[in-house]
Short mmCIF file of the N, C-alpha and C atoms (twelve columns), coordinates in Angstrom:
data_MODEL
# 
_entry.id   MODEL 
# 
loop_
_atom_site.group_PDB 
_atom_site.id 
_atom_site.type_symbol 
_atom_site.label_atom_id 
_atom_site.label_alt_id 
_atom_site.label_comp_id 
_atom_site.label_asym_id 
_atom_site.label_seq_id 
_atom_site.Cartn_x 
_atom_site.Cartn_y 
_atom_site.Cartn_z 
_atom_site.pdbx_PDB_model_num 
ATOM 1   N N  . GLN A 1   111.877 114.616 103.363 1 
ATOM 2   C CA . GLN A 1   113.324 114.410 103.355 1 
ATOM 3   C C  . GLN A 1   113.846 114.059 101.979 1 
ATOM 4   N N  . VAL A 2   113.109 113.267 101.235 1 
ATOM 5   C CA . VAL A 2   113.476 112.936 99.870  1 
ATOM 6   C C  . VAL A 2   112.634 113.792 98.939  1 
ATOM 7   N N  . GLN A 3   113.302 114.437 98.031  1 
ATOM 8   C CA . GLN A 3   112.626 115.289 97.074  1 
ATOM 9   C C  . GLN A 3   113.088 114.971 95.668  1 
ATOM 10  N N  . LEU A 4   112.140 114.901 94.769  1 
ATOM 11  C CA . LEU A 4   112.432 114.760 93.358  1 
ATOM 12  C C  . LEU A 4   111.802 115.945 92.646  1 
ATOM 13  N N  . VAL A 5   112.591 116.635 91.876  1 
ATOM 14  C CA . VAL A 5   112.122 117.827 91.191  1 
ATOM 15  C C  . VAL A 5   112.339 117.668 89.701  1 
ATOM 16  N N  . GLU A 6   111.245 117.733 88.958  1 
ATOM 17  C CA . GLU A 6   111.303 117.649 87.507  1 
ATOM 18  C C  . GLU A 6   111.291 119.046 86.900  1 
ATOM 19  N N  . SER A 7   111.858 119.143 85.735  1 
ATOM 20  C CA . SER A 7   111.827 120.388 85.001  1 
ATOM 21  C C  . SER A 7   111.938 120.080 83.514  1 
ATOM 22  N N  . GLY A 8   111.630 121.055 82.700  1 
ATOM 23  C CA . GLY A 8   111.797 120.919 81.268  1 
ATOM 24  C C  . GLY A 8   110.528 120.737 80.469  1 
ATOM 25  N N  . GLY A 9   109.401 120.613 81.145  1 
ATOM 26  C CA . GLY A 9   108.153 120.468 80.428  1 
ATOM 27  C C  . GLY A 9   107.750 121.762 79.750  1 
ATOM 28  N N  . GLY A 10  106.770 121.654 78.887  1 
ATOM 29  C CA . GLY A 10  106.294 122.823 78.183  1 
ATOM 30  C C  . GLY A 10  105.394 122.457 77.040  1 
ATOM 31  N N  . LEU A 11  105.144 123.431 76.205  1 
ATOM 32  C CA . LEU A 11  104.289 123.271 75.036  1 
ATOM 33  C C  . LEU A 11  105.149 123.203 73.784  1 
ATOM 34  N N  . VAL A 12  104.949 122.161 73.008  1 
ATOM 35  C CA . VAL A 12  105.678 122.000 71.755  1 
ATOM 36  C C  . VAL A 12  104.726 121.529 70.675  1 
ATOM 37  N N  . GLN A 13  105.128 121.740 69.439  1 
ATOM 38  C CA . GLN A 13  104.354 121.244 68.319  1 
ATOM 39  C C  . GLN A 13  104.718 119.801 68.015  1 
ATOM 40  N N  . ALA A 14  103.780 119.102 67.402  1 
ATOM 41  C CA . ALA A 14  104.050 117.730 66.988  1 
ATOM 42  C C  . ALA A 14  105.316 117.684 66.141  1 
ATOM 43  N N  . GLY A 15  106.135 116.690 66.428  1 
ATOM 44  C CA . GLY A 15  107.406 116.556 65.743  1 
ATOM 45  C C  . GLY A 15  108.557 117.226 66.454  1 
ATOM 46  N N  . GLY A 16  108.250 118.009 67.462  1 
ATOM 47  C CA . GLY A 16  109.274 118.719 68.197  1 
ATOM 48  C C  . GLY A 16  109.949 117.866 69.245  1 
ATOM 49  N N  . SER A 17  110.863 118.496 69.969  1 
ATOM 50  C CA . SER A 17  111.649 117.805 70.977  1 
ATOM 51  C C  . SER A 17  111.608 118.549 72.296  1 
ATOM 52  N N  . LEU A 18  111.848 117.806 73.346  1 
ATOM 53  C CA . LEU A 18  111.874 118.360 74.681  1 
ATOM 54  C C  . LEU A 18  112.777 117.482 75.532  1 
ATOM 55  N N  . ARG A 19  113.476 118.080 76.469  1 
ATOM 56  C CA . ARG A 19  114.287 117.309 77.399  1 
ATOM 57  C C  . ARG A 19  113.852 117.591 78.825  1 
ATOM 58  N N  . LEU A 20  113.498 116.534 79.524  1 
ATOM 59  C CA . LEU A 20  113.105 116.631 80.914  1 
ATOM 60  C C  . LEU A 20  114.279 116.273 81.814  1 
ATOM 61  N N  . SER A 21  114.336 116.916 82.962  1 
ATOM 62  C CA . SER A 21  115.363 116.626 83.948  1 
ATOM 63  C C  . SER A 21  114.711 116.325 85.285  1 
ATOM 64  N N  . CYS A 22  115.350 115.493 86.056  1 
ATOM 65  C CA . CYS A 22  114.876 115.144 87.387  1 
ATOM 66  C C  . CYS A 22  116.065 115.057 88.326  1 
ATOM 67  N N  . VAL A 23  115.982 115.787 89.408  1 
ATOM 68  C CA . VAL A 23  117.029 115.760 90.422  1 
ATOM 69  C C  . VAL A 23  116.446 115.224 91.724  1 
ATOM 70  N N  . ALA A 24  117.050 114.180 92.242  1 
ATOM 71  C CA . ALA A 24  116.665 113.624 93.529  1 
ATOM 72  C C  . ALA A 24  117.612 114.138 94.598  1 
ATOM 73  N N  . SER A 25  117.050 114.542 95.720  1 
ATOM 74  C CA . SER A 25  117.871 115.075 96.793  1 
ATOM 75  C C  . SER A 25  117.254 114.720 98.140  1 
ATOM 76  N N  . GLY A 26  118.017 114.978 99.199  1 
ATOM 77  C CA . GLY A 26  117.552 114.700 100.540 1 
ATOM 78  C C  . GLY A 26  118.248 113.500 101.138 1 
ATOM 79  N N  . SER A 27  117.525 112.802 101.984 1 
ATOM 80  C CA . SER A 27  118.081 111.647 102.685 1 
ATOM 81  C C  . SER A 27  118.061 110.430 101.775 1 
ATOM 82  N N  . ILE A 28  119.097 110.308 100.988 1 
ATOM 83  C CA . ILE A 28  119.209 109.216 100.025 1 
ATOM 84  C C  . ILE A 28  120.497 108.461 100.290 1 
ATOM 85  N N  . PHE A 29  120.361 107.187 100.506 1 
ATOM 86  C CA . PHE A 29  121.530 106.345 100.681 1 
ATOM 87  C C  . PHE A 29  121.933 105.684 99.371  1 
ATOM 88  N N  . SER A 30  120.961 105.130 98.688  1 
ATOM 89  C CA . SER A 30  121.253 104.413 97.457  1 
ATOM 90  C C  . SER A 30  120.039 104.448 96.550  1 
ATOM 91  N N  . ILE A 31  120.286 104.632 95.270  1 
ATOM 92  C CA . ILE A 31  119.230 104.605 94.271  1 
ATOM 93  C C  . ILE A 31  119.421 103.383 93.391  1 
ATOM 94  N N  . LYS A 32  118.394 102.571 93.321  1 
ATOM 95  C CA . LYS A 32  118.420 101.411 92.439  1 
ATOM 96  C C  . LYS A 32  118.122 101.786 91.004  1 
ATOM 97  N N  . ALA A 33  117.129 102.621 90.847  1 
ATOM 98  C CA . ALA A 33  116.676 102.973 89.512  1 
ATOM 99  C C  . ALA A 33  115.939 104.292 89.549  1 
ATOM 100 N N  . MET A 34  115.920 104.936 88.416  1 
ATOM 101 C CA . MET A 34  115.094 106.114 88.232  1 
ATOM 102 C C  . MET A 34  114.271 105.908 86.975  1 
ATOM 103 N N  . ALA A 35  113.109 106.486 86.969  1 
ATOM 104 C CA . ALA A 35  112.204 106.256 85.865  1 
ATOM 105 C C  . ALA A 35  111.340 107.476 85.611  1 
ATOM 106 N N  . TRP A 36  110.770 107.490 84.436  1 
ATOM 107 C CA . TRP A 36  109.780 108.488 84.070  1 
ATOM 108 C C  . TRP A 36  108.452 107.803 83.826  1 
ATOM 109 N N  . ASP A 37  107.441 108.291 84.492  1 
ATOM 110 C CA . ASP A 37  106.069 107.870 84.269  1 
ATOM 111 C C  . ASP A 37  105.313 109.040 83.666  1 
ATOM 112 N N  . ARG A 38  104.148 108.763 83.129  1 
ATOM 113 C CA . ARG A 38  103.301 109.849 82.676  1 
ATOM 114 C C  . ARG A 38  101.847 109.512 82.924  1 
ATOM 115 N N  . GLN A 39  101.053 110.551 83.056  1 
ATOM 116 C CA . GLN A 39  99.636  110.376 83.278  1 
ATOM 117 C C  . GLN A 39  98.861  111.488 82.599  1 
ATOM 118 N N  . ALA A 40  97.970  111.091 81.734  1 
ATOM 119 C CA . ALA A 40  97.051  112.021 81.104  1 
ATOM 120 C C  . ALA A 40  95.746  112.022 81.885  1 
ATOM 121 N N  . PRO A 41  94.996  113.117 81.842  1 
ATOM 122 C CA . PRO A 41  93.720  113.161 82.557  1 
ATOM 123 C C  . PRO A 41  92.818  111.996 82.174  1 
ATOM 124 N N  . GLY A 42  92.279  111.331 83.175  1 
ATOM 125 C CA . GLY A 42  91.402  110.205 82.935  1 
ATOM 126 C C  . GLY A 42  92.099  108.912 82.580  1 
ATOM 127 N N  . LYS A 43  93.404  108.934 82.547  1 
ATOM 128 C CA . LYS A 43  94.165  107.745 82.189  1 
ATOM 129 C C  . LYS A 43  94.975  107.236 83.362  1 
ATOM 130 N N  . GLN A 44  95.310  105.978 83.298  1 
ATOM 131 C CA . GLN A 44  96.175  105.357 84.277  1 
ATOM 132 C C  . GLN A 44  97.607  105.855 84.102  1 
ATOM 133 N N  . ARG A 45  98.296  105.999 85.204  1 
ATOM 134 C CA . ARG A 45  99.704  106.338 85.116  1 
ATOM 135 C C  . ARG A 45  100.466 105.159 84.519  1 
ATOM 136 N N  . GLU A 46  101.393 105.454 83.632  1 
ATOM 137 C CA . GLU A 46  102.117 104.408 82.941  1 
ATOM 138 C C  . GLU A 46  103.601 104.706 82.897  1 
ATOM 139 N N  . LEU A 47  104.363 103.648 82.857  1 
ATOM 140 C CA . LEU A 47  105.815 103.778 82.763  1 
ATOM 141 C C  . LEU A 47  106.205 104.184 81.354  1 
ATOM 142 N N  . VAL A 48  107.093 105.141 81.268  1 
ATOM 143 C CA . VAL A 48  107.629 105.586 79.990  1 
ATOM 144 C C  . VAL A 48  109.014 104.999 79.759  1 
ATOM 145 N N  . ALA A 49  109.889 105.184 80.721  1 
ATOM 146 C CA . ALA A 49  111.258 104.710 80.591  1 
ATOM 147 C C  . ALA A 49  111.872 104.547 81.965  1 
ATOM 148 N N  . LEU A 50  112.816 103.658 82.062  1 
ATOM 149 C CA . LEU A 50  113.482 103.367 83.321  1 
ATOM 150 C C  . LEU A 50  114.965 103.163 83.082  1 
ATOM 151 N N  . ILE A 51  115.765 103.563 84.045  1 
ATOM 152 C CA . ILE A 51  117.192 103.300 83.985  1 
ATOM 153 C C  . ILE A 51  117.669 102.897 85.364  1 
ATOM 154 N N  . THR A 52  118.450 101.842 85.426  1 
ATOM 155 C CA . THR A 52  119.030 101.408 86.688  1 
ATOM 156 C C  . THR A 52  120.331 102.148 86.936  1 
ATOM 157 N N  . SER A 53  120.806 102.052 88.163  1 
ATOM 158 C CA . SER A 53  122.071 102.689 88.493  1 
ATOM 159 C C  . SER A 53  123.227 102.092 87.700  1 
ATOM 160 N N  . GLY A 54  123.049 100.876 87.213  1 
ATOM 161 C CA . GLY A 54  124.054 100.243 86.378  1 
ATOM 162 C C  . GLY A 54  123.941 100.592 84.906  1 
ATOM 163 N N  . GLY A 55  122.934 101.362 84.554  1 
ATOM 164 C CA . GLY A 55  122.803 101.819 83.186  1 
ATOM 165 C C  . GLY A 55  121.879 101.005 82.298  1 
ATOM 166 N N  . ARG A 56  121.246 100.008 82.848  1 
ATOM 167 C CA . ARG A 56  120.290 99.236  82.050  1 
ATOM 168 C C  . ARG A 56  119.020 100.046 81.862  1 
ATOM 169 N N  . THR A 57  118.480 100.025 80.663  1 
ATOM 170 C CA . THR A 57  117.304 100.819 80.347  1 
ATOM 171 C C  . THR A 57  116.147 99.955  79.889  1 
ATOM 172 N N  . ASN A 58  114.968 100.510 80.037  1 
ATOM 173 C CA . ASN A 58  113.752 99.857  79.589  1 
ATOM 174 C C  . ASN A 58  112.786 100.942 79.131  1 
ATOM 175 N N  . TYR A 59  112.090 100.682 78.028  1 
ATOM 176 C CA . TYR A 59  111.185 101.660 77.452  1 
ATOM 177 C C  . TYR A 59  109.840 101.055 77.142  1 
ATOM 178 N N  . ALA A 60  108.824 101.877 77.261  1 
ATOM 179 C CA . ALA A 60  107.532 101.493 76.731  1 
ATOM 180 C C  . ALA A 60  107.629 101.422 75.214  1 
ATOM 181 N N  . ASP A 61  106.898 100.492 74.625  1 
ATOM 182 C CA . ASP A 61  106.987 100.298 73.180  1 
ATOM 183 C C  . ASP A 61  106.641 101.558 72.396  1 
ATOM 184 N N  . TYR A 62  105.713 102.325 72.890  1 
ATOM 185 C CA . TYR A 62  105.237 103.476 72.130  1 
ATOM 186 C C  . TYR A 62  106.208 104.652 72.119  1 
ATOM 187 N N  . VAL A 63  107.266 104.573 72.919  1 
ATOM 188 C CA . VAL A 63  108.276 105.637 72.891  1 
ATOM 189 C C  . VAL A 63  109.628 105.143 72.403  1 
ATOM 190 N N  . LYS A 64  109.755 103.861 72.222  1 
ATOM 191 C CA . LYS A 64  111.028 103.288 71.800  1 
ATOM 192 C C  . LYS A 64  111.444 103.873 70.451  1 
ATOM 193 N N  . GLY A 65  112.677 104.320 70.385  1 
ATOM 194 C CA . GLY A 65  113.176 104.944 69.182  1 
ATOM 195 C C  . GLY A 65  112.966 106.435 69.140  1 
ATOM 196 N N  . ARG A 66  112.129 106.958 70.017  1 
ATOM 197 C CA . ARG A 66  111.871 108.395 70.069  1 
ATOM 198 C C  . ARG A 66  112.403 109.034 71.344  1 
ATOM 199 N N  . PHE A 67  112.298 108.315 72.449  1 
ATOM 200 C CA . PHE A 67  112.727 108.839 73.744  1 
ATOM 201 C C  . PHE A 67  113.998 108.136 74.188  1 
ATOM 202 N N  . THR A 68  114.814 108.857 74.919  1 
ATOM 203 C CA . THR A 68  116.027 108.286 75.492  1 
ATOM 204 C C  . THR A 68  116.159 108.708 76.942  1 
ATOM 205 N N  . ILE A 69  116.310 107.746 77.819  1 
ATOM 206 C CA . ILE A 69  116.538 108.042 79.223  1 
ATOM 207 C C  . ILE A 69  118.023 107.917 79.516  1 
ATOM 208 N N  . SER A 70  118.516 108.793 80.335  1 
ATOM 209 C CA . SER A 70  119.908 108.750 80.754  1 
ATOM 210 C C  . SER A 70  119.989 109.226 82.195  1 
ATOM 211 N N  . SER A 71  121.142 109.056 82.803  1 
ATOM 212 C CA . SER A 71  121.285 109.455 84.194  1 
ATOM 213 C C  . SER A 71  122.714 109.842 84.503  1 
ATOM 214 N N  . ASP A 72  122.845 110.593 85.556  1 
ATOM 215 C CA . ASP A 72  124.136 110.950 86.113  1 
ATOM 216 C C  . ASP A 72  124.073 110.505 87.566  1 
ATOM 217 N N  . ASN A 73  124.667 109.372 87.851  1 
ATOM 218 C CA . ASN A 73  124.563 108.792 89.187  1 
ATOM 219 C C  . ASN A 73  125.167 109.690 90.269  1 
ATOM 220 N N  . ALA A 74  126.249 110.359 89.937  1 
ATOM 221 C CA . ALA A 74  126.897 111.221 90.916  1 
ATOM 222 C C  . ALA A 74  126.005 112.381 91.337  1 
ATOM 223 N N  . LYS A 75  125.110 112.778 90.462  1 
ATOM 224 C CA . LYS A 75  124.227 113.904 90.738  1 
ATOM 225 C C  . LYS A 75  122.801 113.481 91.063  1 
ATOM 226 N N  . ASN A 76  122.558 112.178 91.120  1 
ATOM 227 C CA . ASN A 76  121.206 111.661 91.358  1 
ATOM 228 C C  . ASN A 76  120.206 112.311 90.408  1 
ATOM 229 N N  . THR A 77  120.585 112.350 89.168  1 
ATOM 230 C CA . THR A 77  119.800 113.043 88.167  1 
ATOM 231 C C  . THR A 77  119.472 112.120 87.007  1 
ATOM 232 N N  . ALA A 78  118.256 112.225 86.521  1 
ATOM 233 C CA . ALA A 78  117.829 111.492 85.342  1 
ATOM 234 C C  . ALA A 78  117.298 112.467 84.310  1 
ATOM 235 N N  . TYR A 79  117.429 112.086 83.067  1 
ATOM 236 C CA . TYR A 79  116.973 112.906 81.962  1 
ATOM 237 C C  . TYR A 79  116.097 112.073 81.042  1 
ATOM 238 N N  . LEU A 80  115.213 112.743 80.370  1 
ATOM 239 C CA . LEU A 80  114.414 112.101 79.345  1 
ATOM 240 C C  . LEU A 80  114.420 112.997 78.120  1 
ATOM 241 N N  . GLN A 81  115.130 112.558 77.100  1 
ATOM 242 C CA . GLN A 81  115.144 113.268 75.835  1 
ATOM 243 C C  . GLN A 81  114.001 112.751 74.986  1 
ATOM 244 N N  . MET A 82  113.108 113.629 74.610  1 
ATOM 245 C CA . MET A 82  111.924 113.252 73.858  1 
ATOM 246 C C  . MET A 82  111.980 113.902 72.483  1 
ATOM 247 N N  . ASN A 83  112.011 113.077 71.471  1 
ATOM 248 C CA . ASN A 83  112.027 113.540 70.093  1 
ATOM 249 C C  . ASN A 83  110.789 113.043 69.367  1 
ATOM 250 N N  . SER A 84  110.508 113.666 68.246  1 
ATOM 251 C CA . SER A 84  109.358 113.279 67.420  1 
ATOM 252 C C  . SER A 84  108.090 113.180 68.254  1 
ATOM 253 N N  . LEU A 85  107.850 114.202 69.028  1 
ATOM 254 C CA . LEU A 85  106.707 114.188 69.939  1 
ATOM 255 C C  . LEU A 85  105.386 114.173 69.185  1 
ATOM 256 N N  . LYS A 86  104.442 113.475 69.766  1 
ATOM 257 C CA . LYS A 86  103.105 113.332 69.209  1 
ATOM 258 C C  . LYS A 86  102.078 113.888 70.184  1 
ATOM 259 N N  . PRO A 87  100.922 114.293 69.689  1 
ATOM 260 C CA . PRO A 87  99.880  114.754 70.610  1 
ATOM 261 C C  . PRO A 87  99.538  113.741 71.696  1 
ATOM 262 N N  . ASP A 88  99.635  112.458 71.383  1 
ATOM 263 C CA . ASP A 88  99.346  111.430 72.371  1 
ATOM 264 C C  . ASP A 88  100.365 111.393 73.506  1 
ATOM 265 N N  . ASP A 89  101.481 112.084 73.335  1 
ATOM 266 C CA . ASP A 89  102.465 112.172 74.404  1 
ATOM 267 C C  . ASP A 89  102.082 113.205 75.457  1 
ATOM 268 N N  . THR A 90  101.045 113.958 75.206  1 
ATOM 269 C CA . THR A 90  100.603 114.971 76.153  1 
ATOM 270 C C  . THR A 90  100.210 114.326 77.477  1 
ATOM 271 N N  . ALA A 91  100.832 114.780 78.547  1 
ATOM 272 C CA . ALA A 91  100.593 114.211 79.863  1 
ATOM 273 C C  . ALA A 91  101.418 114.973 80.884  1 
ATOM 274 N N  . VAL A 92  101.158 114.691 82.138  1 
ATOM 275 C CA . VAL A 92  102.071 115.115 83.191  1 
ATOM 276 C C  . VAL A 92  103.111 114.023 83.344  1 
ATOM 277 N N  . TYR A 93  104.349 114.405 83.273  1 
ATOM 278 C CA . TYR A 93  105.444 113.458 83.378  1 
ATOM 279 C C  . TYR A 93  106.039 113.525 84.775  1 
ATOM 280 N N  . TYR A 94  106.124 112.370 85.395  1 
ATOM 281 C CA . TYR A 94  106.628 112.265 86.756  1 
ATOM 282 C C  . TYR A 94  107.934 111.489 86.782  1 
ATOM 283 N N  . CYS A 95  108.861 111.993 87.525  1 
ATOM 284 C CA . CYS A 95  110.072 111.251 87.809  1 
ATOM 285 C C  . CYS A 95  109.841 110.405 89.049  1 
ATOM 286 N N  . ASN A 96  110.319 109.195 89.025  1 
ATOM 287 C CA . ASN A 96  110.302 108.416 90.249  1 
ATOM 288 C C  . ASN A 96  111.629 107.717 90.452  1 
ATOM 289 N N  . ALA A 97  111.945 107.499 91.707  1 
ATOM 290 C CA . ALA A 97  113.195 106.856 92.068  1 
ATOM 291 C C  . ALA A 97  112.925 105.746 93.059  1 
ATOM 292 N N  . ASP A 98  113.552 104.627 92.827  1 
ATOM 293 C CA . ASP A 98  113.501 103.501 93.741  1 
ATOM 294 C C  . ASP A 98  114.764 103.587 94.590  1 
ATOM 295 N N  . LEU A 99  114.609 103.948 95.846  1 
ATOM 296 C CA . LEU A 99  115.777 104.255 96.655  1 
ATOM 297 C C  . LEU A 99  115.612 103.830 98.103  1 
ATOM 298 N N  . SER A 100 116.741 103.718 98.765  1 
ATOM 299 C CA . SER A 100 116.771 103.518 100.208 1 
ATOM 300 C C  . SER A 100 117.293 104.782 100.855 1 
ATOM 301 N N  . ARG A 101 116.838 105.056 102.054 1 
ATOM 302 C CA . ARG A 101 117.209 106.287 102.742 1 
ATOM 303 C C  . ARG A 101 118.396 106.113 103.679 1 
ATOM 304 N N  . TYR A 102 118.720 104.898 104.023 1 
ATOM 305 C CA . TYR A 102 119.839 104.647 104.912 1 
ATOM 306 C C  . TYR A 102 120.350 103.237 104.683 1 
ATOM 307 N N  . SER A 103 121.547 102.989 105.167 1 
ATOM 308 C CA . SER A 103 122.155 101.677 105.017 1 
ATOM 309 C C  . SER A 103 121.280 100.601 105.653 1 
ATOM 310 N N  . GLY A 104 120.978 99.582  104.880 1 
ATOM 311 C CA . GLY A 104 120.134 98.505  105.365 1 
ATOM 312 C C  . GLY A 104 118.651 98.783  105.261 1 
ATOM 313 N N  . GLY A 105 118.308 99.965  104.822 1 
ATOM 314 C CA . GLY A 105 116.923 100.329 104.698 1 
ATOM 315 C C  . GLY A 105 116.266 99.690  103.498 1 
ATOM 316 N N  . SER A 106 114.960 99.624  103.552 1 
ATOM 317 C CA . SER A 106 114.217 99.060  102.437 1 
ATOM 318 C C  . SER A 106 114.162 100.044 101.282 1 
ATOM 319 N N  . TYR A 107 113.955 99.508  100.097 1 
ATOM 320 C CA . TYR A 107 113.809 100.338 98.918  1 
ATOM 321 C C  . TYR A 107 112.338 100.636 98.685  1 
ATOM 322 N N  . ARG A 108 112.060 101.847 98.360  1 
ATOM 323 C CA . ARG A 108 110.714 102.268 98.051  1 
ATOM 324 C C  . ARG A 108 110.759 103.355 96.990  1 
ATOM 325 N N  . SER A 109 109.621 103.608 96.426  1 
ATOM 326 C CA . SER A 109 109.536 104.566 95.334  1 
ATOM 327 C C  . SER A 109 109.088 105.929 95.821  1 
ATOM 328 N N  . TYR A 110 109.694 106.953 95.252  1 
ATOM 329 C CA . TYR A 110 109.332 108.335 95.507  1 
ATOM 330 C C  . TYR A 110 109.050 109.009 94.180  1 
ATOM 331 N N  . TRP A 111 108.167 109.988 94.223  1 
ATOM 332 C CA . TRP A 111 107.774 110.694 93.006  1 
ATOM 333 C C  . TRP A 111 107.941 112.184 93.165  1 
ATOM 334 N N  . GLY A 112 108.231 112.812 92.065  1 
ATOM 335 C CA . GLY A 112 108.243 114.257 92.028  1 
ATOM 336 C C  . GLY A 112 106.855 114.811 91.807  1 
ATOM 337 N N  . GLN A 113 106.782 116.112 91.685  1 
ATOM 338 C CA . GLN A 113 105.491 116.777 91.541  1 
ATOM 339 C C  . GLN A 113 104.960 116.737 90.112  1 
ATOM 340 N N  . GLY A 114 105.802 116.406 89.186  1 
ATOM 341 C CA . GLY A 114 105.407 116.304 87.799  1 
ATOM 342 C C  . GLY A 114 105.670 117.568 87.014  1 
ATOM 343 N N  . THR A 115 105.820 117.396 85.728  1 
ATOM 344 C CA . THR A 115 105.965 118.520 84.818  1 
ATOM 345 C C  . THR A 115 105.079 118.273 83.606  1 
ATOM 346 N N  . GLN A 116 104.351 119.294 83.212  1 
ATOM 347 C CA . GLN A 116 103.379 119.160 82.132  1 
ATOM 348 C C  . GLN A 116 104.058 119.211 80.779  1 
ATOM 349 N N  . VAL A 117 103.727 118.254 79.949  1 
ATOM 350 C CA . VAL A 117 104.156 118.246 78.558  1 
ATOM 351 C C  . VAL A 117 102.908 118.285 77.691  1 
ATOM 352 N N  . THR A 118 102.829 119.278 76.848  1 
ATOM 353 C CA . THR A 118 101.687 119.416 75.951  1 
ATOM 354 C C  . THR A 118 102.192 119.477 74.520  1 
ATOM 355 N N  . VAL A 119 101.682 118.593 73.691  1 
ATOM 356 C CA . VAL A 119 102.082 118.527 72.291  1 
ATOM 357 C C  . VAL A 119 100.881 118.887 71.440  1 
ATOM 358 N N  . SER A 120 100.992 119.948 70.702  1 
ATOM 359 C CA . SER A 120 99.891  120.414 69.875  1 
ATOM 360 C C  . SER A 120 99.926  119.750 68.510  1 
ATOM 361 N N  . SER A 121 98.745  119.612 67.912  1 
ATOM 362 C CA . SER A 121 98.629  118.992 66.597  1 
ATOM 363 C C  . SER A 121 99.070  119.949 65.506  1 
# 
């Protein structure tokens, strides 16, 4: 019922830029926050950036100053603008949303299928 679809991944050279998009749809009553996580093979999934419905943002230190998260609340959409990409940024990037499905419902996290970002040296 709840679907998150990411797009915008691809192959770029170090120093390049990429913009990821995430659209949440389905049975959604309210979204508290949307975030981008990433996971490289053999590594733990980690938070990259987060934005609340009120516009407050949070970033991992290693992307601060390079990545920017934004959102369009009316469209249940989040974006991640990635600049000055490094090979270490190579990972599958997942969108997640902390949302409730109905009035009075509990909030829980949902994830998209991920989009691959590969940064070549």
